[in-house]
Coordinates of C-alpha atoms in Angstrom, one line a residue:
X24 CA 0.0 0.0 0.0
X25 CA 2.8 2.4 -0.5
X26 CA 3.7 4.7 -3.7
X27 CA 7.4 3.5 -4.4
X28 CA 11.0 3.0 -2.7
X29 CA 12.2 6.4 -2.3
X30 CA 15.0 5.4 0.5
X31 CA 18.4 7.6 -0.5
X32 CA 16.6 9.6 -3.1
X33 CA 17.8 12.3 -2.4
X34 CA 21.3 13.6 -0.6
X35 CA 21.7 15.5 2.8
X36 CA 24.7 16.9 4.6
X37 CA 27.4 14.9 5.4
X38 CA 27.0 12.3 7.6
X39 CA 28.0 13.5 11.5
X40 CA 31.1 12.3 13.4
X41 CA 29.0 10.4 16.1
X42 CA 27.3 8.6 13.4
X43 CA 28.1 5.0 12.1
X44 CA 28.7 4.5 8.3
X45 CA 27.1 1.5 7.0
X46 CA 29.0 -1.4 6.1
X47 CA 29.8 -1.7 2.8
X48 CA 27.4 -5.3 3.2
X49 CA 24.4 -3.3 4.8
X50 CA 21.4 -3.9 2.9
X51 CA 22.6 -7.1 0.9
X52 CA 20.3 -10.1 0.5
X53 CA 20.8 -13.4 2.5
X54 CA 19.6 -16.2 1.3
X55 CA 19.6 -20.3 2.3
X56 CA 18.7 -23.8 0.9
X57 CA 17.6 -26.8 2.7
X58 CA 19.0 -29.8 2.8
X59 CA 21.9 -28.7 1.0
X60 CA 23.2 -29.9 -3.1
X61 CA 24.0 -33.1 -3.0
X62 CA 23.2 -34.5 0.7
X63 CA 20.1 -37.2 -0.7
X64 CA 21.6 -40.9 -0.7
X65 CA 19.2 -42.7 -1.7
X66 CA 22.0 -45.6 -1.3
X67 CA 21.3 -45.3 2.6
X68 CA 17.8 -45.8 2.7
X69 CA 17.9 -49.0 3.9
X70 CA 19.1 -48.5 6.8
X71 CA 16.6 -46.0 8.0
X72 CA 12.8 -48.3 7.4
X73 CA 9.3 -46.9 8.5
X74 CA 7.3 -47.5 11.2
X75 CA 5.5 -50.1 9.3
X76 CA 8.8 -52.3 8.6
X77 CA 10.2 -51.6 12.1
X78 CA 6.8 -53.1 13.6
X79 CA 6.4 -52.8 17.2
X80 CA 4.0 -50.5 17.2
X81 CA 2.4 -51.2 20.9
X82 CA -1.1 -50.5 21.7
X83 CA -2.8 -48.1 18.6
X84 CA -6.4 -48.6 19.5
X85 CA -7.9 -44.7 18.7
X86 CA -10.5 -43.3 21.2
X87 CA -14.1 -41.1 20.7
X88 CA -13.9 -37.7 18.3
X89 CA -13.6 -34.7 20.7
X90 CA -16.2 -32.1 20.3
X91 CA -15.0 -29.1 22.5
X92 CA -17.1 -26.8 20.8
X93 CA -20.3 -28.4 22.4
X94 CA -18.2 -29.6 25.8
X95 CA -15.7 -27.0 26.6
X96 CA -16.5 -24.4 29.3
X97 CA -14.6 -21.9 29.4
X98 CA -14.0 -22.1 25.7
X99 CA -10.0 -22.5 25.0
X100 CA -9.2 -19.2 23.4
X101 CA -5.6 -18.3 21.3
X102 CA -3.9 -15.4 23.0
X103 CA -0.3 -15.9 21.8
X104 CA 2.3 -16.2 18.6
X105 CA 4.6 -18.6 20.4
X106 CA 7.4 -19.0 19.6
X107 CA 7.5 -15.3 17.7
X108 CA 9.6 -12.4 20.3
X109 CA 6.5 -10.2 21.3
X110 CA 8.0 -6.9 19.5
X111 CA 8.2 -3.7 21.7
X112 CA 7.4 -0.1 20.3
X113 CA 9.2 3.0 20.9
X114 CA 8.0 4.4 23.5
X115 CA 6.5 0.7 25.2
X116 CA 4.3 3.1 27.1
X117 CA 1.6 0.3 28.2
X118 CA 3.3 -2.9 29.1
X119 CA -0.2 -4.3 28.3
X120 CA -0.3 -2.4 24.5
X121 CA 0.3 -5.4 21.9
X122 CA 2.2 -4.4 18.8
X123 CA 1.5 -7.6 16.6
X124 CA -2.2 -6.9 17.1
X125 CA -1.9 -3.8 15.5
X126 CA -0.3 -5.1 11.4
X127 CA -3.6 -5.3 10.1
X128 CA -3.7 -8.3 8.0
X129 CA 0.0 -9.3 8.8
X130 CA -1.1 -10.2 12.3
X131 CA -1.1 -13.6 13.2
X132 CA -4.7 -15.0 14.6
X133 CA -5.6 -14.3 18.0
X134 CA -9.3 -14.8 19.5
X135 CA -11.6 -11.9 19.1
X136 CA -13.6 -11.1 22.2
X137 CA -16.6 -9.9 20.5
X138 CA -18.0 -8.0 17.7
X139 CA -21.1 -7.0 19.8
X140 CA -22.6 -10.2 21.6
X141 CA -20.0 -10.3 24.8
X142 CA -22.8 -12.6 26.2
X143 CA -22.0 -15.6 24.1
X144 CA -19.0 -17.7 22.4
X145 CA -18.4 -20.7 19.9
X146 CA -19.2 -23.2 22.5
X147 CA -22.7 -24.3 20.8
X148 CA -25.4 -22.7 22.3
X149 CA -27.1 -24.7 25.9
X150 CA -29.8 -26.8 24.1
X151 CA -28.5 -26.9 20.7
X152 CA -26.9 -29.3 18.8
X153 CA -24.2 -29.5 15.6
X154 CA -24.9 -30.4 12.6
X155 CA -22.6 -29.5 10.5
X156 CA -19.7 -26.7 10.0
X157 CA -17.9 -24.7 7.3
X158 CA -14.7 -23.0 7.7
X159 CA -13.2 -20.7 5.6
X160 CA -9.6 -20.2 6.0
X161 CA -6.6 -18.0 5.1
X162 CA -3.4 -19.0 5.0
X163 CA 0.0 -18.9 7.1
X164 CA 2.2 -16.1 7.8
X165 CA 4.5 -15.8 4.6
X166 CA 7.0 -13.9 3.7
X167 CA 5.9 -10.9 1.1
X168 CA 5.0 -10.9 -2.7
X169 CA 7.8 -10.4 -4.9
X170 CA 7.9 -6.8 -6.6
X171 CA 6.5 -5.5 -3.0
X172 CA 8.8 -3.4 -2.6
X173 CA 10.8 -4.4 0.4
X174 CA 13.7 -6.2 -1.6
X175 CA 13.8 -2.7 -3.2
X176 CA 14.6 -1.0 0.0
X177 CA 17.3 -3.2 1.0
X178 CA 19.0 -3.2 -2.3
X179 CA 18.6 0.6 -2.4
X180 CA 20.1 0.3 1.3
X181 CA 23.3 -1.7 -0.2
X182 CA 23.9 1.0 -3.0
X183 CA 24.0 3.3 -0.6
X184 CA 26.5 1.1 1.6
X185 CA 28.1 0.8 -1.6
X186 CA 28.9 4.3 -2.5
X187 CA 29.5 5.1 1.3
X188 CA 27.4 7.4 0.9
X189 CA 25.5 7.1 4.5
X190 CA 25.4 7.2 8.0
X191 CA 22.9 5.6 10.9
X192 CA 23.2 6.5 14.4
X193 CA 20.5 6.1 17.3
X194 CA 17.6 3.7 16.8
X195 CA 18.3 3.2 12.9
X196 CA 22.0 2.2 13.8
X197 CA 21.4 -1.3 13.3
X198 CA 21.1 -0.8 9.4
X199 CA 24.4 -0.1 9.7
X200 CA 24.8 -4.1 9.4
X201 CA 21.3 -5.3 9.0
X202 CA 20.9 -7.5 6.0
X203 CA 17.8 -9.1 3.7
X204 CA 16.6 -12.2 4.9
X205 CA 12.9 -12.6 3.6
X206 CA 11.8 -14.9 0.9
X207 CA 9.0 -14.3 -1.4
X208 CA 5.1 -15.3 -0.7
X209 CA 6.2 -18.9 1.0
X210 CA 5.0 -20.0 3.9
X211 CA 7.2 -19.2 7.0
X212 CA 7.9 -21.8 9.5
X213 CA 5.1 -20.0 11.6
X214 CA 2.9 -19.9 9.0
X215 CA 3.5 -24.0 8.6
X216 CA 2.7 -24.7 12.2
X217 CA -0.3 -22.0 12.6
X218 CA -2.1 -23.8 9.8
X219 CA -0.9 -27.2 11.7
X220 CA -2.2 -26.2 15.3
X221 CA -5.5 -24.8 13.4
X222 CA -6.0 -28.3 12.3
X223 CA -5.4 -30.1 15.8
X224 CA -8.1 -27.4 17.2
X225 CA -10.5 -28.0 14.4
X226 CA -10.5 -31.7 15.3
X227 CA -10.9 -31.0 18.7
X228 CA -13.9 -28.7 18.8
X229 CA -15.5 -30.3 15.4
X230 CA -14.0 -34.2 15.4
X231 CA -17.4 -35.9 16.2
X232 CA -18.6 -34.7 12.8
X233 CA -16.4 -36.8 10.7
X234 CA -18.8 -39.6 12.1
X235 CA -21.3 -38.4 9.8
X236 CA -19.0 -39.2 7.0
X237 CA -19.6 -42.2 4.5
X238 CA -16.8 -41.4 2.3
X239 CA -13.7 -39.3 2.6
X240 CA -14.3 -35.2 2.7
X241 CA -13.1 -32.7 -0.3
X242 CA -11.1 -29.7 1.1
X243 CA -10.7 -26.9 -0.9
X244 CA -7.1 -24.7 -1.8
X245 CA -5.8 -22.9 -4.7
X246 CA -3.0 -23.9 -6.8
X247 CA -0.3 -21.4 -5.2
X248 CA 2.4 -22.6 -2.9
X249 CA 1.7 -21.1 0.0
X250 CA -2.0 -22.1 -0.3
X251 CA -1.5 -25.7 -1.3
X252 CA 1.2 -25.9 2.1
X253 CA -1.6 -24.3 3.8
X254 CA -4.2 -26.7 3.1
X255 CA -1.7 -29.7 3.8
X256 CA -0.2 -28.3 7.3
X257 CA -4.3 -28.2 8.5
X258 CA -5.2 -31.3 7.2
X259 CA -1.9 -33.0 8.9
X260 CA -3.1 -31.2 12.5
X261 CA -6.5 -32.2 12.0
X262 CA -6.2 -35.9 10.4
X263 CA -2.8 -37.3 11.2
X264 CA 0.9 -36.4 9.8
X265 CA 1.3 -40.1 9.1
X266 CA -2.0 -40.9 7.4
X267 CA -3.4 -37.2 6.1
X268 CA -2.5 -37.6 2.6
X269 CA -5.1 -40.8 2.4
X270 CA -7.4 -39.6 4.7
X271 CA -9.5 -37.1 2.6
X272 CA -9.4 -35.5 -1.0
X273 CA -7.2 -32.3 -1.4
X274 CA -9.2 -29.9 -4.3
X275 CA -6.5 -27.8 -5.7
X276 CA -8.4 -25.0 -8.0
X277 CA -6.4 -23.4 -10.8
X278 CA -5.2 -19.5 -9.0
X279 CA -4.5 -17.8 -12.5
X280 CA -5.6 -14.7 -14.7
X281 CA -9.3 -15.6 -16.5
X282 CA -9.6 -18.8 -14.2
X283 CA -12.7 -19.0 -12.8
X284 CA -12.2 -19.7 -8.4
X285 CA -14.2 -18.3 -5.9
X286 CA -11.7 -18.8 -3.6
X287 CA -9.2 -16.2 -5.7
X288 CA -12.1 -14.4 -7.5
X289 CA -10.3 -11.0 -8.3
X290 CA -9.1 -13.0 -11.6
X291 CA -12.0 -12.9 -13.1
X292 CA -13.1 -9.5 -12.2
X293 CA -10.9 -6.7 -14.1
X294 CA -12.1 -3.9 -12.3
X295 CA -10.5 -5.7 -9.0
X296 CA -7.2 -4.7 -10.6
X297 CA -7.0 -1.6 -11.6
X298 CA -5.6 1.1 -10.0
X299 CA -8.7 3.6 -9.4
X300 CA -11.1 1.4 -8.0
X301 CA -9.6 -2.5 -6.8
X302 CA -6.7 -0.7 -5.4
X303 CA -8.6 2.6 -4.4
X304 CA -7.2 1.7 -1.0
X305 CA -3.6 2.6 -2.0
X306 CA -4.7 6.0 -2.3
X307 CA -6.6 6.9 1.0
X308 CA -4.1 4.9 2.6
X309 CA -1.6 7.3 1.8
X310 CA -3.9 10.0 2.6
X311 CA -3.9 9.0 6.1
X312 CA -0.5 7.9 6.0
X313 CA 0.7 11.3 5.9
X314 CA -1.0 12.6 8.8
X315 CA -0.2 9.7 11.1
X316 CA 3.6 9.3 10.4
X317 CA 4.6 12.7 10.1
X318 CA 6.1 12.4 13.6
X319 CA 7.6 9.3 13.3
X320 CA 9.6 11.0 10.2
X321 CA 10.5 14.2 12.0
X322 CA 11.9 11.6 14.7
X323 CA 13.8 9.2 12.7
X324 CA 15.1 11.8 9.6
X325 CA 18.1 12.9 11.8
X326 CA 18.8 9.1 13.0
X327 CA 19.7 8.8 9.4
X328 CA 22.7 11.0 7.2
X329 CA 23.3 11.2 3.6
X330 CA 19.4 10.4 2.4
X331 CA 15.9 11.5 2.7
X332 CA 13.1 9.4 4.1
X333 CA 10.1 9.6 2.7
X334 CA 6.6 8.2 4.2
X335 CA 6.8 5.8 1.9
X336 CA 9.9 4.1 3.2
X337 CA 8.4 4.2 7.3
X338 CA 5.2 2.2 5.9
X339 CA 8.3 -0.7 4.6
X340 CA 9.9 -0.4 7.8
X341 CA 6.7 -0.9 9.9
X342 CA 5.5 -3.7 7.5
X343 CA 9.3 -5.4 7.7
X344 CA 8.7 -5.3 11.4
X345 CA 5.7 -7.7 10.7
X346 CA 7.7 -9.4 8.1
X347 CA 10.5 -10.0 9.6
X348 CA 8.7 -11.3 13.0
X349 CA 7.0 -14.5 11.6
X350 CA 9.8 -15.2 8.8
X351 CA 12.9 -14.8 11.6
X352 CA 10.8 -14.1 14.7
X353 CA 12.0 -11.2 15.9
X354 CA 12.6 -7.9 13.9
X355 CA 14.6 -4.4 15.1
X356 CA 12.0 -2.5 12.8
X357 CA 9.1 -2.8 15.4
X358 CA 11.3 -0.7 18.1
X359 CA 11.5 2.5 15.7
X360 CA 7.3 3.3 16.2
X361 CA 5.4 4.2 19.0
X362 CA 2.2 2.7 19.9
X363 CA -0.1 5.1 18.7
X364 CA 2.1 4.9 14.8
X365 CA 1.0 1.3 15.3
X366 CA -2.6 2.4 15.3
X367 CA -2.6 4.3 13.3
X368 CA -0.8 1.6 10.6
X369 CA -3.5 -0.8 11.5
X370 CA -6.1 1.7 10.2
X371 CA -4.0 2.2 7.3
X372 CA -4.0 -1.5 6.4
X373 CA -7.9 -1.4 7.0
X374 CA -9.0 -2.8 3.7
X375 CA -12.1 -1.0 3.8
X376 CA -11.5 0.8 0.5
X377 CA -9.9 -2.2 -1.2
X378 CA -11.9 -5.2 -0.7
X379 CA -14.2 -3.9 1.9
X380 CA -17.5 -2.1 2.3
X381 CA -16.0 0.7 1.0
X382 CA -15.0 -0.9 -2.4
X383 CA -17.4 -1.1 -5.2
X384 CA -16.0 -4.8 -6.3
X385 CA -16.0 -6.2 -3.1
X386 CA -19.3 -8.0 -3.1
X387 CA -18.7 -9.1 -6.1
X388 CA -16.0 -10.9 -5.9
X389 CA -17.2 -12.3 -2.8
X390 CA -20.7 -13.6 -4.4
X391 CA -19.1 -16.9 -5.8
X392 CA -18.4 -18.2 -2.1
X393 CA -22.0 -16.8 -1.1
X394 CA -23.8 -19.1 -4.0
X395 CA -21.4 -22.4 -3.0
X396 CA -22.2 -21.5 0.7
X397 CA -26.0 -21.2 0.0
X398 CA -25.9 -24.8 -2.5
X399 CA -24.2 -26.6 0.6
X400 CA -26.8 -25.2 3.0
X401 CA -29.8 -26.2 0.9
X402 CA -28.0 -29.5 -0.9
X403 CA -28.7 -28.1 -4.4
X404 CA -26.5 -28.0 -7.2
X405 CA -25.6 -24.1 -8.4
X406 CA -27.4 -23.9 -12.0
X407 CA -26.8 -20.3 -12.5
X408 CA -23.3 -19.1 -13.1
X409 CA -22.8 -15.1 -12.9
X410 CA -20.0 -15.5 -10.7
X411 CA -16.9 -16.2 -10.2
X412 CA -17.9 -20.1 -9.5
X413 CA -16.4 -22.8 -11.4
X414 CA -18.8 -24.3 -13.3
X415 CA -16.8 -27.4 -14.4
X416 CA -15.5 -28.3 -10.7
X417 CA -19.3 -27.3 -8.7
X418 CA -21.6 -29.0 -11.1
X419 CA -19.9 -32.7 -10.1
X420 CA -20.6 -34.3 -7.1
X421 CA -17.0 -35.3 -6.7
X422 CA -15.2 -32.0 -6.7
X423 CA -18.2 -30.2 -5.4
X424 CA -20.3 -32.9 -2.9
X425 CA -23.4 -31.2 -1.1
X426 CA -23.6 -34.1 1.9
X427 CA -20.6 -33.2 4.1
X428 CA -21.0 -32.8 7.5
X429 CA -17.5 -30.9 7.6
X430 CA -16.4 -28.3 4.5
X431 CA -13.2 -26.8 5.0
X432 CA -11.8 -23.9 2.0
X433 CA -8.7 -22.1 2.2
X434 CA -8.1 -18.8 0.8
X435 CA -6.9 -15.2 0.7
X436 CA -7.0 -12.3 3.2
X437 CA -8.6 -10.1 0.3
X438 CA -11.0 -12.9 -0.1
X439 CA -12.1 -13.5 3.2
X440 CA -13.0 -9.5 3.1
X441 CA -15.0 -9.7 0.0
X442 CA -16.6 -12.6 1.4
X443 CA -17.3 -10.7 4.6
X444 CA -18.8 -7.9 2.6
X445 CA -20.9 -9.9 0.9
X446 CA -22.8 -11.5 3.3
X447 CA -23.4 -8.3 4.7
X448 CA -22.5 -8.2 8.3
X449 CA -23.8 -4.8 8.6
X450 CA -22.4 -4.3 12.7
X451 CA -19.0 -4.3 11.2
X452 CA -19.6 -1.6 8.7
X453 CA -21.1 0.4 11.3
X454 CA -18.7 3.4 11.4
X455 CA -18.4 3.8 7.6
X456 CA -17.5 5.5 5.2
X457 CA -13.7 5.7 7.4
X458 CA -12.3 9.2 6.6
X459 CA -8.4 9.9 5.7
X460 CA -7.8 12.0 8.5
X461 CA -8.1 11.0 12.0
X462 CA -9.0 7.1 13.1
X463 CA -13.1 7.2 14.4
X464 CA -13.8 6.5 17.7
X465 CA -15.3 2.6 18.4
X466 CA -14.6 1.3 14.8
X467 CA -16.4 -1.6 14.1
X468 CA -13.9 -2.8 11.1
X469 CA -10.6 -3.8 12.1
X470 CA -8.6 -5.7 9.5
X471 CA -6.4 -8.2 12.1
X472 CA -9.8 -9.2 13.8
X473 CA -10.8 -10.3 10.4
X474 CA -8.3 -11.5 8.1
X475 CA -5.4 -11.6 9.5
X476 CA -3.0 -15.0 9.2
X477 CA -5.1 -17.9 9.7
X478 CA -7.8 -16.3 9.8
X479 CA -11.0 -18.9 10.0
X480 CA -14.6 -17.7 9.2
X481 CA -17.3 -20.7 10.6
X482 CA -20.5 -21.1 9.9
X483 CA -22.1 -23.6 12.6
X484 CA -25.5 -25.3 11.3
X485 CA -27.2 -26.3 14.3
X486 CA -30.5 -27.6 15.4
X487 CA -32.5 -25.8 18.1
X488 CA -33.8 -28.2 19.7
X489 CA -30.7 -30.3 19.1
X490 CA -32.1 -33.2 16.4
X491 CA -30.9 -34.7 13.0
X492 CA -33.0 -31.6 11.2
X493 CA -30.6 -28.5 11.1
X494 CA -32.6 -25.2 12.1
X495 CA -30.2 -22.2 12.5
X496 CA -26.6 -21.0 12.0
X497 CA -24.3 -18.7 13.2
X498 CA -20.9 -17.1 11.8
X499 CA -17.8 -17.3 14.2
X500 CA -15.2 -15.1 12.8
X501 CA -11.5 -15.7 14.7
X502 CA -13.6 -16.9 17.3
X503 CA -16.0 -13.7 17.8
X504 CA -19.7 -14.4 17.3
X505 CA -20.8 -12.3 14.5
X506 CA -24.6 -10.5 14.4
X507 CA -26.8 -11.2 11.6
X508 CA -28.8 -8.6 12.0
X509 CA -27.6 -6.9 8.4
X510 CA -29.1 -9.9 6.6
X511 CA -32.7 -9.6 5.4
X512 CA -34.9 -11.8 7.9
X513 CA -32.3 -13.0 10.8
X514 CA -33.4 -10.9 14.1
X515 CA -31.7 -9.8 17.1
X516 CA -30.1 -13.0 19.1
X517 CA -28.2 -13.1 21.9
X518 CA -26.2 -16.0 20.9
X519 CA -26.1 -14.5 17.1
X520 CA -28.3 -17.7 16.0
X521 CA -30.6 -17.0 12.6
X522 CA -33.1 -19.6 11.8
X523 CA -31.8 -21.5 8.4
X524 CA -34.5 -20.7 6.4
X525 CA -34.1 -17.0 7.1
X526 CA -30.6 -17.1 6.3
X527 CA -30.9 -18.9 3.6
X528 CA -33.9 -16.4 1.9
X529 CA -31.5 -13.5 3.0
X530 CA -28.4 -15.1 1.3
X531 CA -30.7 -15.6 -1.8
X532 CA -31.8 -11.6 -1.6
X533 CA -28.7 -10.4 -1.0
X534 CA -27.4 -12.7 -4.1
X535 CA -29.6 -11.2 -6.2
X536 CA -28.7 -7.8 -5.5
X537 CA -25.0 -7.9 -6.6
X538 CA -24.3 -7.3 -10.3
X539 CA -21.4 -9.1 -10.8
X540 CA -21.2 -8.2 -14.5
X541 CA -21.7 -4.5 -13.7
X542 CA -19.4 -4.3 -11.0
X543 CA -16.5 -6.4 -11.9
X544 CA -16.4 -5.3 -16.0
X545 CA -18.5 -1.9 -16.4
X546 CA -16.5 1.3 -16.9
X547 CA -16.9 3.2 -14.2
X548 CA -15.7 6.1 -12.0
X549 CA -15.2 5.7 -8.4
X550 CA -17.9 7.9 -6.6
X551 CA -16.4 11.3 -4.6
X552 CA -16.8 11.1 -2.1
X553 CA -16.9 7.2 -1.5
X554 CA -20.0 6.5 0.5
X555 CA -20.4 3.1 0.3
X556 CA -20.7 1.0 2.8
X557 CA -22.1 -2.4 1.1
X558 CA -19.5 -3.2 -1.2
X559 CA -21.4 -2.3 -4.5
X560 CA -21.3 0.1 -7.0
X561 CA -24.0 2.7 -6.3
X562 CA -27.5 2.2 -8.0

């Protein structure tokens, strides 16, 4: 979400006596490959055989399926990034103040409290039963994109170094050696075991259900890496590393330009790439950006001889910080902001204007998931295809089944927004349209508390009474109860329970709204001022 690498653009005085000149290194990338060339013998194989030829197993008899999420009281929440270093800011004011809460969608997962029923949780409501359960997830922590700038910044750090043409002192000293280490949009060890200890909890609050299985479950994941490792590392928590790979069907959907995935939708949707409206986000992110690191620059400019830093080049450093934390887990960058920078970079990385309510695509692209969502619920094929569904894979039975008591999808953090948007959970679009200038008091949309790493989205279908006949859901978002109030015919419940068929009629409403064809391929200008707060184009 920044403009360009400006770092060292443009010369200052000579660097000061008390200041450290880089090292002629500073800035360089690091780089490593395991196992190293050459160490595979296959010749030595022998010597190490499997479980299965080593015998001597001793007892293996498996016990019942857990099912916390209608047993556990007090629900087991997750409150921690072990084994990441819990980053400090710079002035470490509150002891209490968490930084890693505060990257937006680069924070890992952490329970939400509420979003507006404090009086209930994901244990299944007293008197109800489970039916069945979708997740939708995100993947791992991963190191960034290519072309995202960041390699940009250290190389421009290491021309610098080069030319010997700077100088760090204070809290920016330690560029003075500091060096690239980050890889590009892999999984980070982190990111492997999140997804891994996601798929351990998901067994233990939603295990019973795979007794309502006659033949093995399809997952969902796209065809990049770090989505494909994603799906893998959850299935191995929640099967077993030793027999996952036979104990259910792994969908991997095609992630490319023009194919059709509702799980990466913004490929068939041109206006989700183009610069005035799918990334209209850049642009009143850097509207606010300039009011709410204009001190941090003030600060850190005279840390710093022999270049100019530019806004720009503090959003890098506080998104390294985040980087840097899950790829190496622990990063110098986090020390350089204070606390209330870091707030004021989570409202930068908002999403509201990108994917969010605030983006005229948004609903769009998140319609696809809506129509598989609403064929699940009901157990009827999707015959109308407007979206960004794939009509080859969800018209067969095999790579699209209807019957499963358990659905699990993976996907992006982009995606989980649009999705969000278009079911429209209207308490968390509350405070909108967000203005560029100051951050509103009691927002209601906060990026980390919805997609940030392994995020997970879960609709429950229950029965109230509990029986074999599913009656309501609910939507647990990162462990928050979510209202339903925003969708046509669900009421006011403590417990944020909507009757099925209401949800299902207001899921087939609010389908029928969204103009996929309009939004995603029309012409059109991006309304001033941006007032919407539904995620479609207005009219």
């Amino acid at each position: 979400m920044f403009a360009g690498v400006l770092l060292f653009a443009l010369p200052l005085a000579l660097p000061l006596c008390s200041a450290e000149l880089v090292s002629s290194y500073a800035g360089s990338t690091v780089v490593a490959s395991y196992p190293p060339s050459g160490a595979t013998n296959t010749a030595i194989d022998s010597y190490f055989p499997d479980a299965s030829q080593v015998g001597n197993a001793g007892p293996t008899a498996t016990g019942a399926e857990p099912e916390a999420v209608v047993t556990a009281i007090p629900f087991s929440k997750l409150e921690d990034a072990f084994p990441l270093s819990s980053p400090n800011s710079a002035d470490g004011a509150d002891t209490t103040f968490n930084v890693m809460r505060h990257w937006g969608n680069l924070a890992p997962m952490y329970s939400v409290e509420s979003f507006g029923l404090p009086d209930t949780s994901p244990v299944i409501p007293e008197g109800c039963g489970l039916n069945a359960v979708h997740l939708l997830m995100r993947h791992g922590a991963r190191y960034p994109a290519p072309d995202s700038g960041y390699a940009q910044f250290a190389a421009a750090i290491h021309s610098a170094a080069s030319n010997k043409s700077v100088s760090v002192t204070g809290d920016l000293e330690f560029l003075a050696t500091w060096t690239y280490k980050l890889g590009e949009a892999t999984l980070t060890p982190f990111g492997r075991e999140a997804l891994f200890r996601n798929g351990v909890a998901f067994r233990y609050r939603y295990g019973e259900l795979l007794n309502g299985f006659t033949d093995l479950p399809v997952f969902r994941t796209t065809s990049e890496d770090r989505m494909v490792d994603s799906a893998l590392n959850f299935a191995a928590g929640f099967f077993d590393v030793r027999t996952y790979q036979t104990d259910y069907h792994q969908e991997i959907i095609i992630e490319a330009l023009n194919f059709n995935n509702s799980l990466a939708p913004w490929n068939v949707c041109p206006n989700a790439n183009t610069d005035d409206i799918g990334f209209f986000g850049v642009i009143q992110g850097s509207k606010w950006a300039n009011v709410y690191l204009q001190g941090a620059l003030s600060r850190l400019q005279p840390m710093i001889q022999g270049s100019n830093l530019t806004i720009s080049d503090l959003i890098i450093m506080q998104e390294m910080c985040a980087y840097e934390t899950v790829a190496l887990g622990f990063s110098k960058f986090c020390d350089l902001f204070t606390e209330e920078e870091w707030e004021g970079y989570e409202y930068y990385s908002d999403f509201w204007y990108d994917g969010g309510p605030g983006n005229p695509a948004a609903a769009a692209q998140g319609l696809g998931y809506i129509q598989e969502l609403v064929a699940r619920l009901t157990q009827t094929p999707i015959t109308v295809w407007n979206s960004s569904t794939n009509s080859t894979l969800d018209s067969s039975k095999i790579t699209f089944p209807l019957d499963q008591p358990i659905y699990v999808d993976a996907t992006h953090d982009i995606v989980i927004v649009n999705i969000v948007t278009a079911l429209n959970l209207t308490s968390l679009a509350a405070n909108g349209p967000l203005p560029t200038d100051h951050i509103p008091l009691n927002r209601s949309y906060i990026v980390s508390q919805i997609a940030p790493y392994a995020s997970q989205l879960v609709t429950q279908v229950l029965s109230c009474p509990a029986s074999g006949v599913p009656s309501h859901v609910r939507l647990i978002l990162n462990d928050g109860v979510v209202p339903l109030t925003g969708i046509h015919g669900c009421t006011e419940n403590a417990d944020g329970l909507c009757a099925l068929p209401s949800f299902i009629s207001g899921m087939q409403e609010r389908i029928g709204e969204i103009n996929f064809a309009h939004d995603c391929f029309v012409n059109y200008t991006m309304p001033n001022p941006d007032n919407i707060i539904d995620g479609r184009y207005p009219g």
